[in-house]
Amino acid sequence: MLEIDNIVCRYGKVDAVKGVSLKVRKGELVTIIGANGAGKSSTLKAISGLLPPSSGTIRFEGEDITRASAQRILSMGIAHCPEGRRVFPQMTIQENLEIGAYRRKDKAGIKSDMERMFGTFTRLAERRNQMAGTLSGGEQQMLAICRALMSRPKLALFDEPSLGLAPNFVEKTLEIIRQVRADGATVLMVEQNAYAALDMCDRAYLYESGSLALEGTGKDMIDDPHVRKAYLGA
Ligand code: ATP
């Protein structure tokens, strides 16, 4: 579904991604792990059109999207939920979710997706008519994830979805990502919670200093001595 071939991403003179190739197949949950500054977020930005690569190619469902606009990439079914909470603070929780679904016409589907999210995140349900800006940071982050999912993306990109969340919210957030995938979406996520990410993914890529250091199934990565020592604290 997604094929990245040898991309280089730069911020001025800094090479953040130095010739990375990776693949995500339809229906897979793929994770990228690695230290801070390894180029994980830059890769997601390259896919969604926020940081077009200076060389290499990105193809989605066979189409070259390397230089496509962020708007076009979104309309093709790729939703990017960036790091940090990005909600509309002056709009209600429900309105934030409705905005996520603005391209959809299936009213019944929108309603049932929203109710399912409210069922999982009862804090959001209780406060659905309050301004999003009144939520705690962790709750805003969950809302941002739910909003991205309301577009029913073919491919969802999550950047550190559990960062800064209290432990029970981490579990809920990862649960909703598993659910999205069970519903047929394909997921590529960057996650600092390496064990949880490797445990729930089909395949994983390890980044080190802008390059790929290792790839394999989640289980292979968990069993790899270097990954265990450097990223799993074992
Ligand atoms: P993190 O988990 O800290 O976000 P990351 O693996 O996602 O790490 P990137 O955010 O992709 O890494 O950053 C890769 C490199 O690019 C780093 O050296 C970083 O300092 C640099 N970088 C990131 N964003 C910018 C920017 N806006 N301007 C200049 N350099 C940047």
PDB file of C-alpha atoms and ligand atoms in Angstrom:
ATOM      1  CA  MET A   1       0.000   0.000   0.000  1.00  0.00           C
ATOM      2  CA  LEU A   2       2.807   2.405   0.968  1.00  0.00           C
ATOM      3  CA  GLU A   3       6.282   2.139  -0.517  1.00  0.00           C
ATOM      4  CA  ILE A   4       9.064   4.460   0.493  1.00  0.00           C
ATOM      5  CA  ASP A   5      12.200   4.195  -1.554  1.00  0.00           C
ATOM      6  CA  ASN A   6      15.456   5.728  -0.402  1.00  0.00           C
ATOM      7  CA  ILE A   7      14.108   9.065   0.856  1.00  0.00           C
ATOM      8  CA  VAL A   8      16.287  11.861   2.151  1.00  0.00           C
ATOM      9  CA  CYS A   9      14.615  14.614   4.234  1.00  0.00           C
ATOM     10  CA  ARG A  10      16.416  17.829   5.106  1.00  0.00           C
ATOM     11  CA  TYR A  11      15.884  20.816   7.357  1.00  0.00           C
ATOM     12  CA  GLY A  12      18.279  23.304   5.775  1.00  0.00           C
ATOM     13  CA  LYS A  13      21.673  21.624   5.970  1.00  0.00           C
ATOM     14  CA  VAL A  14      20.571  18.960   8.487  1.00  0.00           C
ATOM     15  CA  ASP A  15      19.784  15.544   7.008  1.00  0.00           C
ATOM     16  CA  ALA A  16      17.056  14.191   9.279  1.00  0.00           C
ATOM     17  CA  VAL A  17      16.373  11.089   7.145  1.00  0.00           C
ATOM     18  CA  LYS A  18      19.311   9.678   5.212  1.00  0.00           C
ATOM     19  CA  GLY A  19      18.078   7.282   2.557  1.00  0.00           C
ATOM     20  CA  VAL A  20      15.361   5.208   4.218  1.00  0.00           C
ATOM     21  CA  SER A  21      13.266   2.575   2.410  1.00  0.00           C
ATOM     22  CA  LEU A  22      10.252   0.967   4.007  1.00  0.00           C
ATOM     23  CA  LYS A  23       6.959  -0.680   3.134  1.00  0.00           C
ATOM     24  CA  VAL A  24       3.547  -0.921   4.713  1.00  0.00           C
ATOM     25  CA  ARG A  25       1.163  -3.523   3.328  1.00  0.00           C
ATOM     26  CA  LYS A  26      -2.610  -3.190   3.383  1.00  0.00           C
ATOM     27  CA  GLY A  27      -4.033  -4.114   6.788  1.00  0.00           C
ATOM     28  CA  GLU A  28      -0.691  -4.078   8.576  1.00  0.00           C
ATOM     29  CA  LEU A  29       0.190  -2.334  11.801  1.00  0.00           C
ATOM     30  CA  VAL A  30       3.781  -1.195  11.413  1.00  0.00           C
ATOM     31  CA  THR A  31       5.774   0.672  14.006  1.00  0.00           C
ATOM     32  CA  ILE A  32       8.937   2.753  13.902  1.00  0.00           C
ATOM     33  CA  ILE A  33      11.055   2.864  17.027  1.00  0.00           C
ATOM     34  CA  GLY A  34      14.302   4.693  17.746  1.00  0.00           C
ATOM     35  CA  ALA A  35      15.880   7.343  19.927  1.00  0.00           C
ATOM     36  CA  ASN A  36      14.883  11.021  19.943  1.00  0.00           C
ATOM     37  CA  GLY A  37      16.050  12.796  16.820  1.00  0.00           C
ATOM     38  CA  ALA A  38      16.481   9.583  14.797  1.00  0.00           C
ATOM     39  CA  GLY A  39      14.202  10.861  12.011  1.00  0.00           C
ATOM     40  CA  LYS A  40      10.972   9.049  12.846  1.00  0.00           C
ATOM     41  CA  SER A  41       8.672  12.092  12.883  1.00  0.00           C
ATOM     42  CA  SER A  42      10.329  13.468   9.755  1.00  0.00           C
ATOM     43  CA  THR A  43       9.444  10.260   7.931  1.00  0.00           C
ATOM     44  CA  LEU A  44       5.772  10.615   8.848  1.00  0.00           C
ATOM     45  CA  LYS A  45       5.867  14.273   7.762  1.00  0.00           C
ATOM     46  CA  ALA A  46       7.359  13.233   4.433  1.00  0.00           C
ATOM     47  CA  ILE A  47       4.501  10.774   3.846  1.00  0.00           C
ATOM     48  CA  SER A  48       1.775  13.305   4.655  1.00  0.00           C
ATOM     49  CA  GLY A  49       3.309  16.046   2.530  1.00  0.00           C
ATOM     50  CA  LEU A  50       4.443  18.319   5.374  1.00  0.00           C
ATOM     51  CA  LEU A  51       8.154  17.770   4.654  1.00  0.00           C
ATOM     52  CA  PRO A  52       8.609  16.749   1.011  1.00  0.00           C
ATOM     53  CA  PRO A  53      11.761  14.631   0.626  1.00  0.00           C
ATOM     54  CA  SER A  54      14.694  16.134  -1.246  1.00  0.00           C
ATOM     55  CA  SER A  55      15.254  12.812  -3.006  1.00  0.00           C
ATOM     56  CA  GLY A  56      13.741   9.352  -3.174  1.00  0.00           C
ATOM     57  CA  THR A  57      10.125   8.400  -3.833  1.00  0.00           C
ATOM     58  CA  ILE A  58       6.954   7.693  -1.885  1.00  0.00           C
ATOM     59  CA  ARG A  59       4.155   5.708  -3.505  1.00  0.00           C
ATOM     60  CA  PHE A  60       0.691   5.131  -2.088  1.00  0.00           C
ATOM     61  CA  GLU A  61      -1.573   2.559  -3.724  1.00  0.00           C
ATOM     62  CA  GLY A  62       0.721   2.654  -6.728  1.00  0.00           C
ATOM     63  CA  GLU A  63       0.597   6.454  -7.151  1.00  0.00           C
ATOM     64  CA  ASP A  64       3.683   8.626  -6.739  1.00  0.00           C
ATOM     65  CA  ILE A  65       2.869  11.082  -3.926  1.00  0.00           C
ATOM     66  CA  THR A  66       6.429  12.305  -3.318  1.00  0.00           C
ATOM     67  CA  ARG A  67       5.619  15.882  -4.339  1.00  0.00           C
ATOM     68  CA  ALA A  68       1.851  15.854  -3.765  1.00  0.00           C
ATOM     69  CA  SER A  69       0.312  18.534  -1.527  1.00  0.00           C
ATOM     70  CA  ALA A  70      -0.714  17.688   2.034  1.00  0.00           C
ATOM     71  CA  GLN A  71      -4.338  18.349   1.016  1.00  0.00           C
ATOM     72  CA  ARG A  72      -4.149  15.896  -1.873  1.00  0.00           C
ATOM     73  CA  ILE A  73      -2.508  13.239   0.319  1.00  0.00           C
ATOM     74  CA  LEU A  74      -5.234  13.630   2.935  1.00  0.00           C
ATOM     75  CA  SER A  75      -7.897  13.313   0.258  1.00  0.00           C
ATOM     76  CA  MET A  76      -6.308  10.038  -0.876  1.00  0.00           C
ATOM     77  CA  GLY A  77      -7.000   8.607   2.589  1.00  0.00           C
ATOM     78  CA  ILE A  78      -3.854   9.231   4.612  1.00  0.00           C
ATOM     79  CA  ALA A  79      -4.518  10.840   8.007  1.00  0.00           C
ATOM     80  CA  HIS A  80      -1.602  12.145  10.062  1.00  0.00           C
ATOM     81  CA  CYS A  81      -2.022  12.586  13.794  1.00  0.00           C
ATOM     82  CA  PRO A  82       1.085  14.593  14.729  1.00  0.00           C
ATOM     83  CA  GLU A  83       2.980  14.625  17.994  1.00  0.00           C
ATOM     84  CA  GLY A  84       1.466  16.876  20.637  1.00  0.00           C
ATOM     85  CA  ARG A  85      -2.144  17.827  21.075  1.00  0.00           C
ATOM     86  CA  ARG A  86      -3.648  19.653  18.146  1.00  0.00           C
ATOM     87  CA  VAL A  87      -7.307  20.295  18.768  1.00  0.00           C
ATOM     88  CA  PHE A  88      -9.496  23.335  18.168  1.00  0.00           C
ATOM     89  CA  PRO A  89      -9.734  24.644  21.746  1.00  0.00           C
ATOM     90  CA  GLN A  90     -12.676  27.003  21.087  1.00  0.00           C
ATOM     91  CA  MET A  91     -14.849  24.283  19.603  1.00  0.00           C
ATOM     92  CA  THR A  92     -16.664  21.561  21.520  1.00  0.00           C
ATOM     93  CA  ILE A  93     -15.402  18.025  21.700  1.00  0.00           C
ATOM     94  CA  GLN A  94     -18.195  16.871  19.432  1.00  0.00           C
ATOM     95  CA  GLU A  95     -17.454  19.630  16.902  1.00  0.00           C
ATOM     96  CA  ASN A  96     -13.787  18.608  16.862  1.00  0.00           C
ATOM     97  CA  LEU A  97     -14.847  15.062  15.963  1.00  0.00           C
ATOM     98  CA  GLU A  98     -17.284  16.309  13.311  1.00  0.00           C
ATOM     99  CA  ILE A  99     -14.485  18.288  11.671  1.00  0.00           C
ATOM    100  CA  GLY A 100     -12.468  15.088  11.398  1.00  0.00           C
ATOM    101  CA  ALA A 101     -15.308  13.595   9.377  1.00  0.00           C
ATOM    102  CA  TYR A 102     -15.915  16.607   7.126  1.00  0.00           C
ATOM    103  CA  ARG A 103     -15.164  14.731   3.905  1.00  0.00           C
ATOM    104  CA  ARG A 104     -17.560  11.910   4.690  1.00  0.00           C
ATOM    105  CA  LYS A 105     -21.166  11.782   3.528  1.00  0.00           C
ATOM    106  CA  ASP A 106     -22.327   8.661   5.432  1.00  0.00           C
ATOM    107  CA  LYS A 107     -24.168  10.291   8.326  1.00  0.00           C
ATOM    108  CA  ALA A 108     -25.056   6.986  10.014  1.00  0.00           C
ATOM    109  CA  GLY A 109     -21.441   5.800   9.839  1.00  0.00           C
ATOM    110  CA  ILE A 110     -20.184   9.097  11.288  1.00  0.00           C
ATOM    111  CA  LYS A 111     -22.651   8.816  14.159  1.00  0.00           C
ATOM    112  CA  SER A 112     -21.748   5.222  14.958  1.00  0.00           C
ATOM    113  CA  ASP A 113     -17.983   5.928  14.791  1.00  0.00           C
ATOM    114  CA  MET A 114     -18.465   8.865  17.151  1.00  0.00           C
ATOM    115  CA  GLU A 115     -20.539   6.816  19.586  1.00  0.00           C
ATOM    116  CA  ARG A 116     -17.926   4.070  19.592  1.00  0.00           C
ATOM    117  CA  MET A 117     -15.218   6.577  20.476  1.00  0.00           C
ATOM    118  CA  PHE A 118     -17.393   8.046  23.198  1.00  0.00           C
ATOM    119  CA  GLY A 119     -17.956   4.486  24.466  1.00  0.00           C
ATOM    120  CA  THR A 120     -14.212   3.962  24.807  1.00  0.00           C
ATOM    121  CA  PHE A 121     -13.324   7.423  26.062  1.00  0.00           C
ATOM    122  CA  THR A 122     -16.086   8.143  28.522  1.00  0.00           C
ATOM    123  CA  ARG A 123     -14.382  11.371  29.673  1.00  0.00           C
ATOM    124  CA  LEU A 124     -14.892  12.747  26.168  1.00  0.00           C
ATOM    125  CA  ALA A 125     -18.507  11.552  26.141  1.00  0.00           C
ATOM    126  CA  GLU A 126     -19.315  13.231  29.452  1.00  0.00           C
ATOM    127  CA  ARG A 127     -17.926  16.497  28.159  1.00  0.00           C
ATOM    128  CA  ARG A 128     -18.951  16.298  24.512  1.00  0.00           C
ATOM    129  CA  ASN A 129     -20.574  19.764  24.570  1.00  0.00           C
ATOM    130  CA  GLN A 130     -17.704  21.500  26.373  1.00  0.00           C
ATOM    131  CA  MET A 131     -14.876  23.391  24.708  1.00  0.00           C
ATOM    132  CA  ALA A 132     -11.951  21.143  23.841  1.00  0.00           C
ATOM    133  CA  GLY A 133      -9.627  23.694  25.461  1.00  0.00           C
ATOM    134  CA  THR A 134     -11.031  22.768  28.881  1.00  0.00           C
ATOM    135  CA  LEU A 135      -9.724  19.177  28.605  1.00  0.00           C
ATOM    136  CA  SER A 136      -6.463  18.105  30.221  1.00  0.00           C
ATOM    137  CA  GLY A 137      -3.430  17.726  27.957  1.00  0.00           C
ATOM    138  CA  GLY A 138      -3.815  13.931  27.847  1.00  0.00           C
ATOM    139  CA  GLU A 139      -7.509  14.174  27.043  1.00  0.00           C
ATOM    140  CA  GLN A 140      -6.796  16.636  24.225  1.00  0.00           C
ATOM    141  CA  GLN A 141      -4.296  14.176  22.823  1.00  0.00           C
ATOM    142  CA  MET A 142      -6.918  11.427  22.821  1.00  0.00           C
ATOM    143  CA  LEU A 143      -9.355  13.784  21.133  1.00  0.00           C
ATOM    144  CA  ALA A 144      -6.762  14.544  18.434  1.00  0.00           C
ATOM    145  CA  ILE A 145      -6.373  10.808  17.795  1.00  0.00           C
ATOM    146  CA  CYS A 146     -10.125  10.292  17.633  1.00  0.00           C
ATOM    147  CA  ARG A 147     -10.489  13.253  15.280  1.00  0.00           C
ATOM    148  CA  ALA A 148      -7.914  11.798  12.866  1.00  0.00           C
ATOM    149  CA  LEU A 149      -9.776   8.482  12.932  1.00  0.00           C
ATOM    150  CA  MET A 150     -13.119  10.142  12.168  1.00  0.00           C
ATOM    151  CA  SER A 151     -11.922  10.575   8.575  1.00  0.00           C
ATOM    152  CA  ARG A 152     -11.888   6.730   8.313  1.00  0.00           C
ATOM    153  CA  PRO A 153      -8.420   6.818   6.797  1.00  0.00           C
ATOM    154  CA  LYS A 154      -7.059   4.021   4.630  1.00  0.00           C
ATOM    155  CA  LEU A 155      -3.691   4.678   6.237  1.00  0.00           C
ATOM    156  CA  ALA A 156      -3.388   6.293   9.678  1.00  0.00           C
ATOM    157  CA  LEU A 157      -0.063   7.803  10.727  1.00  0.00           C
ATOM    158  CA  PHE A 158       0.324   8.234  14.483  1.00  0.00           C
ATOM    159  CA  ASP A 159       3.247  10.125  15.964  1.00  0.00           C
ATOM    160  CA  GLU A 160       3.837   9.172  19.610  1.00  0.00           C
ATOM    161  CA  PRO A 161       0.144   8.616  20.363  1.00  0.00           C
ATOM    162  CA  SER A 162       0.738   7.716  24.008  1.00  0.00           C
ATOM    163  CA  LEU A 163       3.310  10.410  24.821  1.00  0.00           C
ATOM    164  CA  GLY A 164       2.520  12.196  28.072  1.00  0.00           C
ATOM    165  CA  LEU A 165      -0.596  10.137  28.837  1.00  0.00           C
ATOM    166  CA  ALA A 166      -1.363   8.602  32.216  1.00  0.00           C
ATOM    167  CA  PRO A 167      -0.999   4.778  32.193  1.00  0.00           C
ATOM    168  CA  ASN A 168      -4.721   3.987  31.908  1.00  0.00           C
ATOM    169  CA  PHE A 169      -5.025   6.380  28.953  1.00  0.00           C
ATOM    170  CA  VAL A 170      -1.976   4.795  27.303  1.00  0.00           C
ATOM    171  CA  GLU A 171      -3.754   1.446  27.346  1.00  0.00           C
ATOM    172  CA  LYS A 172      -6.997   2.941  25.996  1.00  0.00           C
ATOM    173  CA  THR A 173      -5.186   4.792  23.245  1.00  0.00           C
ATOM    174  CA  LEU A 174      -3.311   1.709  22.102  1.00  0.00           C
ATOM    175  CA  GLU A 175      -6.568  -0.240  22.310  1.00  0.00           C
ATOM    176  CA  ILE A 176      -8.311   2.170  19.954  1.00  0.00           C
ATOM    177  CA  ILE A 177      -5.409   1.860  17.511  1.00  0.00           C
ATOM    178  CA  ARG A 178      -5.741  -1.948  17.598  1.00  0.00           C
ATOM    179  CA  GLN A 179      -9.457  -1.495  16.987  1.00  0.00           C
ATOM    180  CA  VAL A 180      -8.899   0.774  13.979  1.00  0.00           C
ATOM    181  CA  ARG A 181      -6.653  -1.820  12.483  1.00  0.00           C
ATOM    182  CA  ALA A 182      -9.168  -4.595  13.213  1.00  0.00           C
ATOM    183  CA  ASP A 183     -11.712  -2.476  11.306  1.00  0.00           C
ATOM    184  CA  GLY A 184      -9.528  -2.637   8.217  1.00  0.00           C
ATOM    185  CA  ALA A 185      -7.355   0.491   8.397  1.00  0.00           C
ATOM    186  CA  THR A 186      -3.624   0.265   7.937  1.00  0.00           C
ATOM    187  CA  VAL A 187      -1.478   1.899  10.605  1.00  0.00           C
ATOM    188  CA  LEU A 188       2.051   3.271  10.675  1.00  0.00           C
ATOM    189  CA  MET A 189       3.020   4.608  14.065  1.00  0.00           C
ATOM    190  CA  VAL A 190       5.997   6.077  15.839  1.00  0.00           C
ATOM    191  CA  GLU A 191       5.980   5.195  19.512  1.00  0.00           C
ATOM    192  CA  GLN A 192       8.383   5.783  22.383  1.00  0.00           C
ATOM    193  CA  ASN A 193       6.716   3.040  24.389  1.00  0.00           C
ATOM    194  CA  ALA A 194       8.845   0.512  22.496  1.00  0.00           C
ATOM    195  CA  TYR A 195       7.718  -2.652  24.220  1.00  0.00           C
ATOM    196  CA  ALA A 196       4.002  -1.961  23.815  1.00  0.00           C
ATOM    197  CA  ALA A 197       4.509  -0.903  20.191  1.00  0.00           C
ATOM    198  CA  LEU A 198       6.547  -3.988  19.280  1.00  0.00           C
ATOM    199  CA  ASP A 199       4.120  -6.243  21.096  1.00  0.00           C
ATOM    200  CA  MET A 200       1.101  -4.999  19.128  1.00  0.00           C
ATOM    201  CA  CYS A 201       2.639  -4.515  15.657  1.00  0.00           C
ATOM    202  CA  ASP A 202       3.057  -6.890  12.740  1.00  0.00           C
ATOM    203  CA  ARG A 203       6.402  -5.466  11.672  1.00  0.00           C
ATOM    204  CA  ALA A 204       8.777  -2.830  12.941  1.00  0.00           C
ATOM    205  CA  TYR A 205      11.657  -0.658  11.794  1.00  0.00           C
ATOM    206  CA  LEU A 206      14.399   0.604  14.060  1.00  0.00           C
ATOM    207  CA  TYR A 207      15.881   3.996  13.193  1.00  0.00           C
ATOM    208  CA  GLU A 208      19.300   5.126  14.334  1.00  0.00           C
ATOM    209  CA  SER A 209      20.624   8.573  13.354  1.00  0.00           C
ATOM    210  CA  GLY A 210      18.416   8.991  10.309  1.00  0.00           C
ATOM    211  CA  SER A 211      19.011   5.508   8.884  1.00  0.00           C
ATOM    212  CA  LEU A 212      17.400   2.097   9.218  1.00  0.00           C
ATOM    213  CA  ALA A 213      19.322  -0.094  11.630  1.00  0.00           C
ATOM    214  CA  LEU A 214      17.012  -3.099  11.743  1.00  0.00           C
ATOM    215  CA  GLU A 215      13.669  -4.380  10.540  1.00  0.00           C
ATOM    216  CA  GLY A 216      11.612  -7.434  11.361  1.00  0.00           C
ATOM    217  CA  THR A 217       8.457  -8.719  12.966  1.00  0.00           C
ATOM    218  CA  GLY A 218       7.537  -7.253  16.342  1.00  0.00           C
ATOM    219  CA  LYS A 219       8.515 -10.524  17.973  1.00  0.00           C
ATOM    220  CA  ASP A 220      11.908 -10.695  16.218  1.00  0.00           C
ATOM    221  CA  MET A 221      12.626  -7.162  17.404  1.00  0.00           C
ATOM    222  CA  ILE A 222      11.624  -7.925  20.994  1.00  0.00           C
ATOM    223  CA  ASP A 223      13.989 -10.920  20.912  1.00  0.00           C
ATOM    224  CA  ASP A 224      16.872  -9.002  19.323  1.00  0.00           C
ATOM    225  CA  PRO A 225      19.721  -8.496  21.822  1.00  0.00           C
ATOM    226  CA  HIS A 226      20.584  -4.969  20.589  1.00  0.00           C
ATOM    227  CA  VAL A 227      16.945  -3.829  20.739  1.00  0.00           C
ATOM    228  CA  ARG A 228      16.534  -5.385  24.176  1.00  0.00           C
ATOM    229  CA  LYS A 229      19.596  -3.666  25.550  1.00  0.00           C
ATOM    230  CA  ALA A 230      19.207  -0.251  23.934  1.00  0.00           C
ATOM    231  CA  TYR A 231      15.428   0.192  23.732  1.00  0.00           C
ATOM    232  CA  LEU A 232      13.697  -2.225  26.086  1.00  0.00           C
ATOM    233  CA  GLY A 233      15.876  -1.694  29.111  1.00  0.00           C
ATOM    234  CA  ALA A 234      16.506  -5.439  29.368  1.00  0.00           C
TER     235      ALA A 234
HETATM  236  P1  ATP B   1      11.579  12.808  18.330  1.00  0.00           P
HETATM  237  O1  ATP B   1      11.056  11.588  18.984  1.00  0.00           O
HETATM  238  O2  ATP B   1      12.453  13.626  19.232  1.00  0.00           O
HETATM  239  O3  ATP B   1      10.562  13.603  17.589  1.00  0.00           O
HETATM  240  P2  ATP B   1      12.409  11.742  15.799  1.00  0.00           P
HETATM  241  O4  ATP B   1      13.084  10.424  15.634  1.00  0.00           O
HETATM  242  O5  ATP B   1      10.996  11.808  15.445  1.00  0.00           O
HETATM  243  O6  ATP B   1      12.635  12.254  17.257  1.00  0.00           O
HETATM  244  P3  ATP B   1      12.820  13.929  13.999  1.00  0.00           P
HETATM  245  O7  ATP B   1      11.870  14.797  14.750  1.00  0.00           O
HETATM  246  O8  ATP B   1      12.391  13.377  12.720  1.00  0.00           O
HETATM  247  O9  ATP B   1      13.274  12.740  14.937  1.00  0.00           O
HETATM  248  O10 ATP B   1      14.188  14.731  13.845  1.00  0.00           O
HETATM  249  C1  ATP B   1      15.286  14.264  13.085  1.00  0.00           C
HETATM  250  C2  ATP B   1      16.377  15.317  13.066  1.00  0.00           C
HETATM  251  O11 ATP B   1      15.899  16.492  12.415  1.00  0.00           O
HETATM  252  C3  ATP B   1      16.857  15.756  14.433  1.00  0.00           C
HETATM  253  O12 ATP B   1      18.260  15.940  14.357  1.00  0.00           O
HETATM  254  C4  ATP B   1      16.146  17.048  14.657  1.00  0.00           C
HETATM  255  O13 ATP B   1      16.918  17.894  15.486  1.00  0.00           O
HETATM  256  C5  ATP B   1      16.046  17.615  13.276  1.00  0.00           C
HETATM  257  N1  ATP B   1      14.833  18.454  13.139  1.00  0.00           N
HETATM  258  C6  ATP B   1      13.561  18.077  13.387  1.00  0.00           C
HETATM  259  N2  ATP B   1      12.690  19.071  13.143  1.00  0.00           N
HETATM  260  C7  ATP B   1      13.456  20.132  12.739  1.00  0.00           C
HETATM  261  C8  ATP B   1      13.140  21.471  12.336  1.00  0.00           C
HETATM  262  N3  ATP B   1      11.886  21.914  12.286  1.00  0.00           N
HETATM  263  N4  ATP B   1      14.196  22.258  11.998  1.00  0.00           N
HETATM  264  C9  ATP B   1      15.463  21.816  12.030  1.00  0.00           C
HETATM  265  N5  ATP B   1      15.818  20.568  12.392  1.00  0.00           N
HETATM  266  C10 ATP B   1      14.832  19.728  12.742  1.00  0.00           C
END
